[in-house]
Coordinates of C-alpha atoms and ligand atoms in Angstrom, one line a residue:
X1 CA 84.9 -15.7 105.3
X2 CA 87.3 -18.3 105.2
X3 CA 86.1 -18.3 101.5
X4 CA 86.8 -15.1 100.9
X5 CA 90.4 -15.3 103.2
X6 CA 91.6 -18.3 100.5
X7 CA 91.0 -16.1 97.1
X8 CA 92.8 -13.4 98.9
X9 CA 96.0 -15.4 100.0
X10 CA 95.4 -17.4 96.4
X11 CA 95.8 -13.6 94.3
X12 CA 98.8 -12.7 96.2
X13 CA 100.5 -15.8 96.4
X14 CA 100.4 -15.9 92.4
X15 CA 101.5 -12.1 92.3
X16 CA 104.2 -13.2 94.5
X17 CA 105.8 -16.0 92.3
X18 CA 105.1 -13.4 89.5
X19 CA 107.0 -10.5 90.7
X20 CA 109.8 -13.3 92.0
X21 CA 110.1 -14.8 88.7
X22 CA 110.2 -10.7 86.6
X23 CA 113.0 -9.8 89.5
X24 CA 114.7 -13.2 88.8
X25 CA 114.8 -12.1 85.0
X26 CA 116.0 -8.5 85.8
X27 CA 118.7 -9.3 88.1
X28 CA 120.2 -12.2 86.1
X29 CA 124.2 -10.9 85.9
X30 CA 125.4 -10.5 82.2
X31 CA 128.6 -12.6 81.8
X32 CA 129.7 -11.4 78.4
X33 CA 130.5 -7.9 79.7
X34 CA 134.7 -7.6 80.6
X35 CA 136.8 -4.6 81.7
X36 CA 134.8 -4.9 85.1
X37 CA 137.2 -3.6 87.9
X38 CA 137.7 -5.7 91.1
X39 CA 136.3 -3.5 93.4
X40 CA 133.1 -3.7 91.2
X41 CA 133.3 -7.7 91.1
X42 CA 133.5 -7.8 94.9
X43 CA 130.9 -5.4 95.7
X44 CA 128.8 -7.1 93.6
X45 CA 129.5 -10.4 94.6
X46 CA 128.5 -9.1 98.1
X47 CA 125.2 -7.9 96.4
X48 CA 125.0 -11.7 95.1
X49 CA 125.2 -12.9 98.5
X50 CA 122.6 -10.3 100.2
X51 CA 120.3 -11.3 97.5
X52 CA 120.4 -14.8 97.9
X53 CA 119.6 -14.1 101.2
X54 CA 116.5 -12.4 100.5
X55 CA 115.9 -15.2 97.7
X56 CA 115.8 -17.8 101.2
X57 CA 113.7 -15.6 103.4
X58 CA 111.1 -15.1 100.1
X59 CA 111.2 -18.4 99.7
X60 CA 110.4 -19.6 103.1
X61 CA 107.9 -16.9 103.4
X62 CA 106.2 -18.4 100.1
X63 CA 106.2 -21.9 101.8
X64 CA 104.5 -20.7 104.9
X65 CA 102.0 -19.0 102.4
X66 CA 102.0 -22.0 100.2
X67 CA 101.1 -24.6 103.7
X68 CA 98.4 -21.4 104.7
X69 CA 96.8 -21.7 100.8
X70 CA 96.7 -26.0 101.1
X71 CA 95.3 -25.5 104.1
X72 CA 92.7 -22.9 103.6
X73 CA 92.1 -25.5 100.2
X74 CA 91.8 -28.5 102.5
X75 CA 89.3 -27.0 104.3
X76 CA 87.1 -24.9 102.1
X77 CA 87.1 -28.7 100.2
X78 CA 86.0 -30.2 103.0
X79 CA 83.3 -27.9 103.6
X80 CA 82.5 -27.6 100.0
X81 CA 82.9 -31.3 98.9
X82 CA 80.6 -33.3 101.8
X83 CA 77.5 -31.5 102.5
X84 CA 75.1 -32.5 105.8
X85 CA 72.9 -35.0 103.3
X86 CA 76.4 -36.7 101.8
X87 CA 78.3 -36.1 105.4
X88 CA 74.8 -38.8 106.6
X89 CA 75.2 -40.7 103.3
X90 CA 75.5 -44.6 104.3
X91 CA 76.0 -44.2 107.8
X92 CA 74.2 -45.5 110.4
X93 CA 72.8 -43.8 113.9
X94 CA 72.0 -44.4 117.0
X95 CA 69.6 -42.6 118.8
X96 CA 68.4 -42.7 122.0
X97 CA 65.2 -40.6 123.5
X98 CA 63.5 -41.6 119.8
X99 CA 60.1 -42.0 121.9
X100 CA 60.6 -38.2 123.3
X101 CA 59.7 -34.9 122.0
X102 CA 63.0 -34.2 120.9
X103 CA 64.0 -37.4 119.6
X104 CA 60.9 -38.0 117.6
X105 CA 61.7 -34.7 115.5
X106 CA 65.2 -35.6 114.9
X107 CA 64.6 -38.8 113.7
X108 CA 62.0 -37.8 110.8
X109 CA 64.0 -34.9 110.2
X110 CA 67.3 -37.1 109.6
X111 CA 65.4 -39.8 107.4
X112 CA 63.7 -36.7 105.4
X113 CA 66.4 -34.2 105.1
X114 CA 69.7 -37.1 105.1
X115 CA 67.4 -40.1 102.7
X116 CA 70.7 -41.9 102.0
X117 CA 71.3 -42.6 105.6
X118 CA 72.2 -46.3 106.1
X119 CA 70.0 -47.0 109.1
X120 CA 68.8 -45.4 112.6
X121 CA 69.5 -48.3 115.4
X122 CA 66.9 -46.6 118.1
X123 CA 67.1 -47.7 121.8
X124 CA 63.5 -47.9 122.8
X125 CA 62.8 -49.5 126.0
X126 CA 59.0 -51.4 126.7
X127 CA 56.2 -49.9 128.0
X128 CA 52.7 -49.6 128.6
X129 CA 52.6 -53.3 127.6
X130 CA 54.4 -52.7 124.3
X131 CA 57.0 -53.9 122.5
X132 CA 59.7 -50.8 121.5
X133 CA 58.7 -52.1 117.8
X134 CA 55.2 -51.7 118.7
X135 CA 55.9 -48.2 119.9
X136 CA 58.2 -47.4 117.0
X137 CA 55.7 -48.1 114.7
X138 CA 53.0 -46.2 116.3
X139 CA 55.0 -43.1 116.1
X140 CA 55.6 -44.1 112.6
X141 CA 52.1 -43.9 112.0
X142 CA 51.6 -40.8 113.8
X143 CA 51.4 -36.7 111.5
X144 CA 55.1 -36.1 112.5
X145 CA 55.9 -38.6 110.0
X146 CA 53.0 -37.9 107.1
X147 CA 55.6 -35.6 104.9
X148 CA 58.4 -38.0 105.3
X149 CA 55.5 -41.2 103.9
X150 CA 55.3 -39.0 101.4
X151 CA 58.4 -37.9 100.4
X152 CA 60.3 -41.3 100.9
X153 CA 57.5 -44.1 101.7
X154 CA 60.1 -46.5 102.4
X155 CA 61.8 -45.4 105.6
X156 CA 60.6 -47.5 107.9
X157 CA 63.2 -49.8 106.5
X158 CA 65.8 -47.9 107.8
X159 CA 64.8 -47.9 111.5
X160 CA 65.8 -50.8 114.0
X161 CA 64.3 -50.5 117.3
X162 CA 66.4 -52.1 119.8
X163 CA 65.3 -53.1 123.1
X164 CA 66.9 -50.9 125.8
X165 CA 66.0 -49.8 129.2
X166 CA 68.8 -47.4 130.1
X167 CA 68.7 -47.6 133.6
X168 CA 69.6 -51.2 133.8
X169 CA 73.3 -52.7 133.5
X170 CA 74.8 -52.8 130.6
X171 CA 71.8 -50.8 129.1
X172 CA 69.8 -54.3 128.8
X173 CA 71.0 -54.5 126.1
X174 CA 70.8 -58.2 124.1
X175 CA 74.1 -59.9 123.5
X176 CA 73.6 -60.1 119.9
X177 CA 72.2 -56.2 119.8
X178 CA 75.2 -55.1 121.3
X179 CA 77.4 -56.8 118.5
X180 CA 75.5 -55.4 115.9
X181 CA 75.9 -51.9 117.7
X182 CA 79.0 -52.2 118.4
X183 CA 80.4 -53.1 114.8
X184 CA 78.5 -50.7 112.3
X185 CA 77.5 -47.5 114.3
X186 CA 78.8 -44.0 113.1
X187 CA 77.4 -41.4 114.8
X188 CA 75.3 -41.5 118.0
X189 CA 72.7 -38.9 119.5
X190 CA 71.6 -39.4 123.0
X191 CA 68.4 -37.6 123.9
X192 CA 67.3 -39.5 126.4
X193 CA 66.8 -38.2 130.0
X194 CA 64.8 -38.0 132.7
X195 CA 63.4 -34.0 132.5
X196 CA 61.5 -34.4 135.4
X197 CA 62.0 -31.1 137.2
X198 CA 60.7 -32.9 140.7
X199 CA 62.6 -36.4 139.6
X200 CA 64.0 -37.4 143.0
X201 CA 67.8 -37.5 143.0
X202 CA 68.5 -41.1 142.9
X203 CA 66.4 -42.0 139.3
X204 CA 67.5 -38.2 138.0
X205 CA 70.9 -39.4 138.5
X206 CA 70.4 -43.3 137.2
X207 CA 69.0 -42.0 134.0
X208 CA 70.8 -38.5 133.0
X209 CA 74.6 -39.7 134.2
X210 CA 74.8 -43.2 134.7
X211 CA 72.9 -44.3 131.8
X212 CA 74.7 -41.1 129.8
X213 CA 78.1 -43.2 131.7
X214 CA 77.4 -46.7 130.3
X215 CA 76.7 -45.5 127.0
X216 CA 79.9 -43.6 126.3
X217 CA 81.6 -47.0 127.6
X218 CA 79.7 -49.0 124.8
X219 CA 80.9 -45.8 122.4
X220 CA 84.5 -46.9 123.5
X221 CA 83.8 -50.3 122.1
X222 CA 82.5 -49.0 118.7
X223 CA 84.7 -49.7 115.5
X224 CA 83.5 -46.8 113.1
X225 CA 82.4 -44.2 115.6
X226 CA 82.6 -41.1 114.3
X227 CA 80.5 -38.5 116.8
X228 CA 79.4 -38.9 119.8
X229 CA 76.8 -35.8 119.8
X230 CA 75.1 -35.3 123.6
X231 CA 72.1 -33.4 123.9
X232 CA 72.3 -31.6 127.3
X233 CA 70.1 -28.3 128.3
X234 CA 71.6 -24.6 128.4
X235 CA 70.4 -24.0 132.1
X236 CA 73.1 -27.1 133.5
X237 CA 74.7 -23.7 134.7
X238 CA 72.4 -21.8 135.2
X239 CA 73.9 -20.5 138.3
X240 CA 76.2 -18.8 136.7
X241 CA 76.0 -15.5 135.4
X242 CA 77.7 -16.2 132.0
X243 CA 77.7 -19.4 129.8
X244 CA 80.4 -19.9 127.6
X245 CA 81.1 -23.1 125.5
X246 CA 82.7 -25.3 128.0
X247 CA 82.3 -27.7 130.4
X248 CA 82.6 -26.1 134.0
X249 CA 83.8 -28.3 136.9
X250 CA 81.2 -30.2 138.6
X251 CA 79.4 -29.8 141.5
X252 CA 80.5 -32.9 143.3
X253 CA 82.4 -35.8 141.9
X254 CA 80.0 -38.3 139.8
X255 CA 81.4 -40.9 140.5
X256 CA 81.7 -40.0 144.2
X257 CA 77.8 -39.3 144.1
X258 CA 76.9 -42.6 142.3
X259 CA 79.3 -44.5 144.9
X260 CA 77.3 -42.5 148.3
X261 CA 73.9 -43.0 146.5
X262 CA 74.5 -46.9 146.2
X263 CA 74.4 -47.4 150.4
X264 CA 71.6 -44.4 151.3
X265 CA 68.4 -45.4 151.5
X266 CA 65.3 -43.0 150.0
X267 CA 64.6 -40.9 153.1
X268 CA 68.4 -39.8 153.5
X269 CA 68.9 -39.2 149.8
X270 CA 66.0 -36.8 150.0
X271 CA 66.7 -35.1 153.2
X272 CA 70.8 -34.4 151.7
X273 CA 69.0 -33.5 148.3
X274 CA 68.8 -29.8 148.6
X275 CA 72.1 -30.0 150.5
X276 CA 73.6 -31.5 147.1
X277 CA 71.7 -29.4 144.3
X278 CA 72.7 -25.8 146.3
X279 CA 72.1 -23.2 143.6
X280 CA 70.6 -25.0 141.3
X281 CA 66.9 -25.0 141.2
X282 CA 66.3 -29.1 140.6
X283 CA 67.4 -33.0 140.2
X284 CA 67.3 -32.4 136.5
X285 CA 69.4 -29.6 136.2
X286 CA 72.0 -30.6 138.9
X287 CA 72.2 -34.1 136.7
X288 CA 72.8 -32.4 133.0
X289 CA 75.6 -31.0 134.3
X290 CA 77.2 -33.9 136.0
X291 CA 76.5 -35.6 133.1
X292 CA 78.0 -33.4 130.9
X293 CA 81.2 -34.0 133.1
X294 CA 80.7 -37.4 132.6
X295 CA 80.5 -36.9 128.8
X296 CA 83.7 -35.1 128.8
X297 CA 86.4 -37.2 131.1
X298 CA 84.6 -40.5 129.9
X299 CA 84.6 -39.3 126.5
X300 CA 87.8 -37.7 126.2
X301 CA 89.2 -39.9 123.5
X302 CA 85.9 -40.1 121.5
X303 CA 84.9 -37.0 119.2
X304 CA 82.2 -35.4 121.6
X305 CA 80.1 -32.8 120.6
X306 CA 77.3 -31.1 123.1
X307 CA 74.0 -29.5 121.9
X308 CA 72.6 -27.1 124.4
X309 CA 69.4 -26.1 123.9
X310 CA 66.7 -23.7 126.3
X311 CA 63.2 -24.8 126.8
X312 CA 62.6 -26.4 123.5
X313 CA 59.1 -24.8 121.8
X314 CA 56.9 -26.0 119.0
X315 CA 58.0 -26.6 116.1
X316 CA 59.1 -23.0 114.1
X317 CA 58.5 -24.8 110.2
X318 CA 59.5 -28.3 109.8
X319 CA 57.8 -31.0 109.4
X320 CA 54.6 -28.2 110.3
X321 CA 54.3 -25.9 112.6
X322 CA 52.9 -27.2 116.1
X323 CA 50.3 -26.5 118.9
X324 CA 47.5 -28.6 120.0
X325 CA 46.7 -25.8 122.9
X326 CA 46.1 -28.0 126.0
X327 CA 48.5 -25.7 128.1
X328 CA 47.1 -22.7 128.6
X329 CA 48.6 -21.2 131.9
X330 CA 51.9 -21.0 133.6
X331 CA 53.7 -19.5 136.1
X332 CA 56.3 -17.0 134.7
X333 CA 57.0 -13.5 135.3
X334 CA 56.3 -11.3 132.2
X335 CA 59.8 -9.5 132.9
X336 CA 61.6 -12.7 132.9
X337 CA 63.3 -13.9 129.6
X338 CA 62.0 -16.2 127.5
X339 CA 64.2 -18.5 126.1
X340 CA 62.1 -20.6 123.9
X341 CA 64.0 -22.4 120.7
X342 CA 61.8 -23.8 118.2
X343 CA 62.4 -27.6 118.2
X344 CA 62.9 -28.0 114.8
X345 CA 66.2 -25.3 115.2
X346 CA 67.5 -27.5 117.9
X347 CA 67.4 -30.5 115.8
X348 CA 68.7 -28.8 112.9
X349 CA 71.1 -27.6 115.5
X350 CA 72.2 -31.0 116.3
X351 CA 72.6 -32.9 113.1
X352 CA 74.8 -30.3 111.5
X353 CA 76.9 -30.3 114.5
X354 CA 77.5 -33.7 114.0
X355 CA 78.1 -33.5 110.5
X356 CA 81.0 -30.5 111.4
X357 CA 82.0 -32.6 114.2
X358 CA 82.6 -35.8 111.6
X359 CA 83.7 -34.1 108.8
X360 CA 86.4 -31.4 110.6
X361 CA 87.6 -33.9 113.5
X362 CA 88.0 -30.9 115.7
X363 CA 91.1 -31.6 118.6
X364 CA 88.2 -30.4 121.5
X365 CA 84.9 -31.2 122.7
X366 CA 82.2 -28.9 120.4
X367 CA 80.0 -27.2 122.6
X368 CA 76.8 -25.2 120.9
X369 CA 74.3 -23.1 123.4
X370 CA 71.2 -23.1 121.5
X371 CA 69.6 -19.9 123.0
X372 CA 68.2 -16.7 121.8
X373 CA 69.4 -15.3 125.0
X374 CA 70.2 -11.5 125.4
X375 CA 70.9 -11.4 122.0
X376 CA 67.5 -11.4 121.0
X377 CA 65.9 -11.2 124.0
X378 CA 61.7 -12.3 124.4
X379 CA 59.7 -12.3 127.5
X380 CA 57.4 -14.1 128.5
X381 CA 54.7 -11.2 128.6
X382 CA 55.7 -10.8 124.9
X383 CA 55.2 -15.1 124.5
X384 CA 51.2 -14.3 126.0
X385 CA 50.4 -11.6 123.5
X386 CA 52.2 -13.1 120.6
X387 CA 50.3 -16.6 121.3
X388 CA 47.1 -14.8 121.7
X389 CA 47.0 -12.7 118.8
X390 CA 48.9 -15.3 116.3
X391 CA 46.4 -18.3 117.1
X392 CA 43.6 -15.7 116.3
X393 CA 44.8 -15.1 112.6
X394 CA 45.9 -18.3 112.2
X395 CA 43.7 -20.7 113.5
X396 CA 45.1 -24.8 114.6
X397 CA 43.5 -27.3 112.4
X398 CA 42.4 -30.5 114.9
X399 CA 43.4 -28.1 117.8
X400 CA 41.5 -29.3 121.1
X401 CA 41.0 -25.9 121.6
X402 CA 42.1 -22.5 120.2
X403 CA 46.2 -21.7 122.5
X404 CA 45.9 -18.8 124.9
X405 CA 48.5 -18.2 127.9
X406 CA 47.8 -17.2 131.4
X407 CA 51.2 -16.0 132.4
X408 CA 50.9 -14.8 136.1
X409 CA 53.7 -14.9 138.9
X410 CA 50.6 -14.8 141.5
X411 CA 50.1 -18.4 143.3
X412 CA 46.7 -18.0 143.8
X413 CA 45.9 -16.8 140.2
X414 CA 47.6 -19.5 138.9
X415 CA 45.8 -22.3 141.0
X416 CA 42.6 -20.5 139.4
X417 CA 44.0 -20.4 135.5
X418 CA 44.8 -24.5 136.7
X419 CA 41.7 -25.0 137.5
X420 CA 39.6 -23.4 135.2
X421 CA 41.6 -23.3 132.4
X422 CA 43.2 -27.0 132.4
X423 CA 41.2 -29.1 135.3
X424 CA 37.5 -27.9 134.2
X425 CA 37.8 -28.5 130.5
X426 CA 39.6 -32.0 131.1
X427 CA 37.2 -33.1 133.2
X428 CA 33.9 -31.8 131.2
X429 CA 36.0 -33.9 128.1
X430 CA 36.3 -36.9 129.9
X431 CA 32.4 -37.2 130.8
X432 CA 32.0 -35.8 127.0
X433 CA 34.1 -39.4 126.4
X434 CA 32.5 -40.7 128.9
X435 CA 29.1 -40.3 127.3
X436 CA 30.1 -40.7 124.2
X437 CA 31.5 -44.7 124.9
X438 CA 35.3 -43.8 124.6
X439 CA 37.4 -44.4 127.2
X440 CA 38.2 -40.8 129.2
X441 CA 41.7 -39.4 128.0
X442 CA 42.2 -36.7 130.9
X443 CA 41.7 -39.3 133.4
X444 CA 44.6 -38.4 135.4
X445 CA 44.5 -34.7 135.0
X446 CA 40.9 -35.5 136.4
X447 CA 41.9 -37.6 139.9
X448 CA 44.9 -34.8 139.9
X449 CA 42.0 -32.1 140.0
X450 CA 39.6 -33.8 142.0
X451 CA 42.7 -34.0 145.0
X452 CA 43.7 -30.8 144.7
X453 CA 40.1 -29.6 145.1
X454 CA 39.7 -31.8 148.0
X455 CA 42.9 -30.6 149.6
X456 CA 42.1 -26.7 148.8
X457 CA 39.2 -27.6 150.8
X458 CA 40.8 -28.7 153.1
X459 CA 43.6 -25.9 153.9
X460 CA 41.4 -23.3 152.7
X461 CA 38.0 -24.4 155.0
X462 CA 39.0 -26.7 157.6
X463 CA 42.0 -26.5 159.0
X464 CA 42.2 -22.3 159.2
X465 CA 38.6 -22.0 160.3
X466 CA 37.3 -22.7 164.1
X467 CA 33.5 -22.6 162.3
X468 CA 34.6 -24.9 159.4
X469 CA 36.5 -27.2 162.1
X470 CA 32.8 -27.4 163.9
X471 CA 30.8 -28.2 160.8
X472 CA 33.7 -30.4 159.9
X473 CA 33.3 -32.4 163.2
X474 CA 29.4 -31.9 163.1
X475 CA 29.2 -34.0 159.6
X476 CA 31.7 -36.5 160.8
X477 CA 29.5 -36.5 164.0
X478 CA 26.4 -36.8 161.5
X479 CA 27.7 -39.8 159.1
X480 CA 28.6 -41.6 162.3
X481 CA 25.0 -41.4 163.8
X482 CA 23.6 -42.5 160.6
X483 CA 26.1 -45.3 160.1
X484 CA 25.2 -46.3 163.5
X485 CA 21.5 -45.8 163.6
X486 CA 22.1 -48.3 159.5
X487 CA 24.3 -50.8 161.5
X488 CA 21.4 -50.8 164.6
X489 CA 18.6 -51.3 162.5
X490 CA 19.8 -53.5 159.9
X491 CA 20.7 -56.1 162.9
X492 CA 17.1 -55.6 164.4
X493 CA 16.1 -57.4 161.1
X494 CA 17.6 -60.6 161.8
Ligands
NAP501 N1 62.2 -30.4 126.3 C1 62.9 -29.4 126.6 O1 62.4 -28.2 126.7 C2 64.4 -29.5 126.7 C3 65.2 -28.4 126.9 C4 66.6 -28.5 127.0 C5 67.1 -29.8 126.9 N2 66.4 -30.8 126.6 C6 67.0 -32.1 126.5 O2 66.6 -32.8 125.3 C7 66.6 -34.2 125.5 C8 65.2 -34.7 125.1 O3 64.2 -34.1 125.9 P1 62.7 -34.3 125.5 O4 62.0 -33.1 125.8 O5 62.6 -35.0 124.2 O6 62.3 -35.3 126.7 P2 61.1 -36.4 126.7 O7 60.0 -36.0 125.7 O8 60.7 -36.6 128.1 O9 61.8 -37.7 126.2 C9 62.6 -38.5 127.0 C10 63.1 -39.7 126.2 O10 63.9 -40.4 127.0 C11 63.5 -41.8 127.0 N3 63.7 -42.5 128.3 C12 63.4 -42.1 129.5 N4 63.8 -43.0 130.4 C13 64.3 -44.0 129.7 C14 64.8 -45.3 130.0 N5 64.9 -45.7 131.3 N6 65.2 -46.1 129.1 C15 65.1 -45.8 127.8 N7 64.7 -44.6 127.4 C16 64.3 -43.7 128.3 C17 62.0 -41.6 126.9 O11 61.5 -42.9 126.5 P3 60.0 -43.4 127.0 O12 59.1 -43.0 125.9 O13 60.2 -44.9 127.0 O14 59.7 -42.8 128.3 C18 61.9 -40.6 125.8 O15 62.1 -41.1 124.6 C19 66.9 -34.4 127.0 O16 68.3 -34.8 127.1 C20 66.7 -33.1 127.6 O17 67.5 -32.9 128.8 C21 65.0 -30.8 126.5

């Protein structure tokens, strides 16, 4: 459009000057000519004047149109001359969240779409006993990153893992990191969060707004920072009925918050939780938009852009498409909408917003909901048959087993997709492992089955039942004699 506005004001600013410069010509007064009365030499000095006149107003409308064509020039150049790869060219990123689901995909698709990018400074905190090299390296390795070997086999040159754990002061950050930070980053995306839906509200908070906080301070500090892109989530209002592109007030103060939540102790913090959160549905929600406040006072002289994305899916084509099919049941209504964006569309989503962001300088905060929303609208009993049917025809390679969805809004029925759908076949894998000499993988999902069976058993049998209480208390009764008659005769030994 604004291509097509430019040629347009370009074609009739030229026939402008042209018709300017043919009236010019015309109405140029012949001096040689005599005998001309008064009258006629007054009247048409009057004409002279209402001309020159016009002449001014022309002109000055030809310098409004002449600042309009410079200005649509200026910026169809800017859009035409730096393009996402040359926008990245030689700078250098920081991204936090590079161990995450989000965070991984950006990263190879920056290094594989953007090659000439200086170098990605990732904030990777320890864990599991390894060093955020050690972890950087084994996401390296992984098949998110086989196209990129391929493409561009030395990229691992480009990435820096920095030692960070975001929830400490100053983002633990070494003195000498910092420096290093501080003097050559350009743009910075910050993925990282807590997305805990059940993440109680003091770590929710520590994580998604005063980590988000301390960061944009050590943005302030930068030299050559250019963005400062924020990746937030589309339902931080989602008790509201529309969402526009803007940062609503918050629900409490941050700062307030972080201040009250410094002298409660647990139990009070979770009794005032629901208190707090009102009409939001959880911790994580009610934080993204506080931090989002956060993002925008705190960041108000910084060039801040916000990337809003729904529940982030598999990848739609780049660097493959995804699915391993583990999850195979949910609870979801198959009226409800739902708002799945491919992952690779949110990261896409995010690097070019950054490159608008650096390249157009724009006066306000950039916000982009990345949604399908109403506008093309799926739900999630459409997600169960187009899962179904498109993992038939087109089968996973190294899938653990073929995706299906169990979509059901009925508690019950969805404690029974759980369990036979995700707790059986994890635990039948593990003794699979098990057997096989390898250590179990599902362990958890196994101990998390095996309590939950214990405590159906529990609610469903024994504590509803007046017969189930009296076996109950007749095998308890049982186990005692027998530990009793064990304990009596093992001491008539001695
Ligand atoms: N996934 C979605 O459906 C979705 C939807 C909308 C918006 N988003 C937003 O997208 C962003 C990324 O989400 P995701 O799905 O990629 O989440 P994720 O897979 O859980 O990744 C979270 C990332 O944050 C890092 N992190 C957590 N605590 C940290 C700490 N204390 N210090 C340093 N790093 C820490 C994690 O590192 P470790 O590996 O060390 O834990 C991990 O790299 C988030 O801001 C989220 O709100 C996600």
């Amino acid at each position: 459009m604004g291509m097509i506005r430019f040629a347009i004001l370009k074609a009739f600013y030229s026939y402008r000057m042209k018709k300017k410069e043919g009236s010019k010509a015309k109405g140029k007064p012949d001096a040689t000519k005599n005998g001309v009365v008064k009258a006629e030499k007054s009247k048409r000095k009057e004409e002279e004047v209402d001309e020159e006149d016009e002449e001014d107003e022309e002109d000055e409308d030809e310098e409004k149109e002449k600042d309009e064509v410079e200005d649509e020039e200026d910026d169809a150049d800017k859009t035409k001359m730096v393009s996402i790869p040359e926008y990245y060219e030689g700078k250098n990123v920081l991204l936090t969240g590079a161990t995450g689901f989000l965070g991984k995909v950006l990263l190879e698709k920056l290094l594989r779409s953007c090659p000439k990018v200086n170098s990605v400074y990732v904030l990777v905190r320890q864990k599991a006993g390894q060093t955020p090299q050690e972890r950087v390296e084994e996401i390296l390795s992984s098949k998110l990153f086989d196209r990129l070997r391929d493409e561009n086999p030395d990229f691992r040159e480009k990435i820096i893992a920095i030692n960070s754990e975001l929830t400490q002061p100053k983002l633990a950050l070494s003195e000498e990191d910092k420096e290093v930070i501080i003097d050559s980053t350009n743009i910075i995306f910050h993925c990282a969060a807590t997305v805990r839906f059940n993440e109680n509200l003091r770590d929710a908070v520590q994580l998604n707004v005063i980590a988000t906080r301390q960061l944009i301070l050590l943005a302030q500090q930068m030299k050559s920072l250019e963005v400062f892109m924020h990746v937030s989530t589309a339902y931080a209002y989602c008790n509201r009925k529309h969402i526009d592109e803007v940062v609503y007030p918050p629900p409490v103060d941050p700062k307030k918050l972080i201040d009250s939540l410094e002298w409660m102790d647990d139990g009070l913090v979770n009794d005032i939780t629901p208190k707090l959160i009102g009409d939001r549905p959880n911790t994580y929600i009610y934080t993204k938009a506080l931090a989002e406040y956060v993002v925008q006072q705190e960041g108000a002289k910084l060039n801040v852009a916000i990337v809003r994305p729904s529940i982030v899916g598999a990848s739609w084509k780049e660097p493959f498409p995804a699915g391993k099919g583990i999850l195979r049941t949910m609870r979801a209504s198959n009226n409800a909408l739902a708002d799945l964006v491919p992952v690779d569309v949110v990261v896409n989503t995010s690097l070019a917003a950054a490159w608008y962001s650096g390249v157009n300088r724009p006066r306000n905060i950039m916000i982009y909901n990345c949604t399908t929303g109403s506008t093309n609208p799926f739900h999630w009993g459409e997600v169960e048959y187009h899962v179904i049917s498109t993992f038939k025809r087109n089968p996973l390679e190294q899938a653990f087993r073929r995706p299906n969805v169990n979509l059901t809004s009925n508690h019950l029925l969805y404690h029974y997709w759980i369990a036979v759908s995700h707790k059986a076949p994890a635990f039948l894998y593990d003794i699979y492992l098990r057997m096989t000499g390898r250590s179990p993988r599902l362990r958890n999902i196994r101990y998390g089955f095996n309590t939950i069976l214990v405590i159906l058993i529990w609610r469903i049998f024994i504590a509803r039942s007046q017969m189930a209480r009296n076996i109950w208390y007749f095998v308890v009764s049982l186990c005692y004699k027998f530990l009793s008659y064990f304990r009596a005769s093992s001491t008539m030994r001695y």
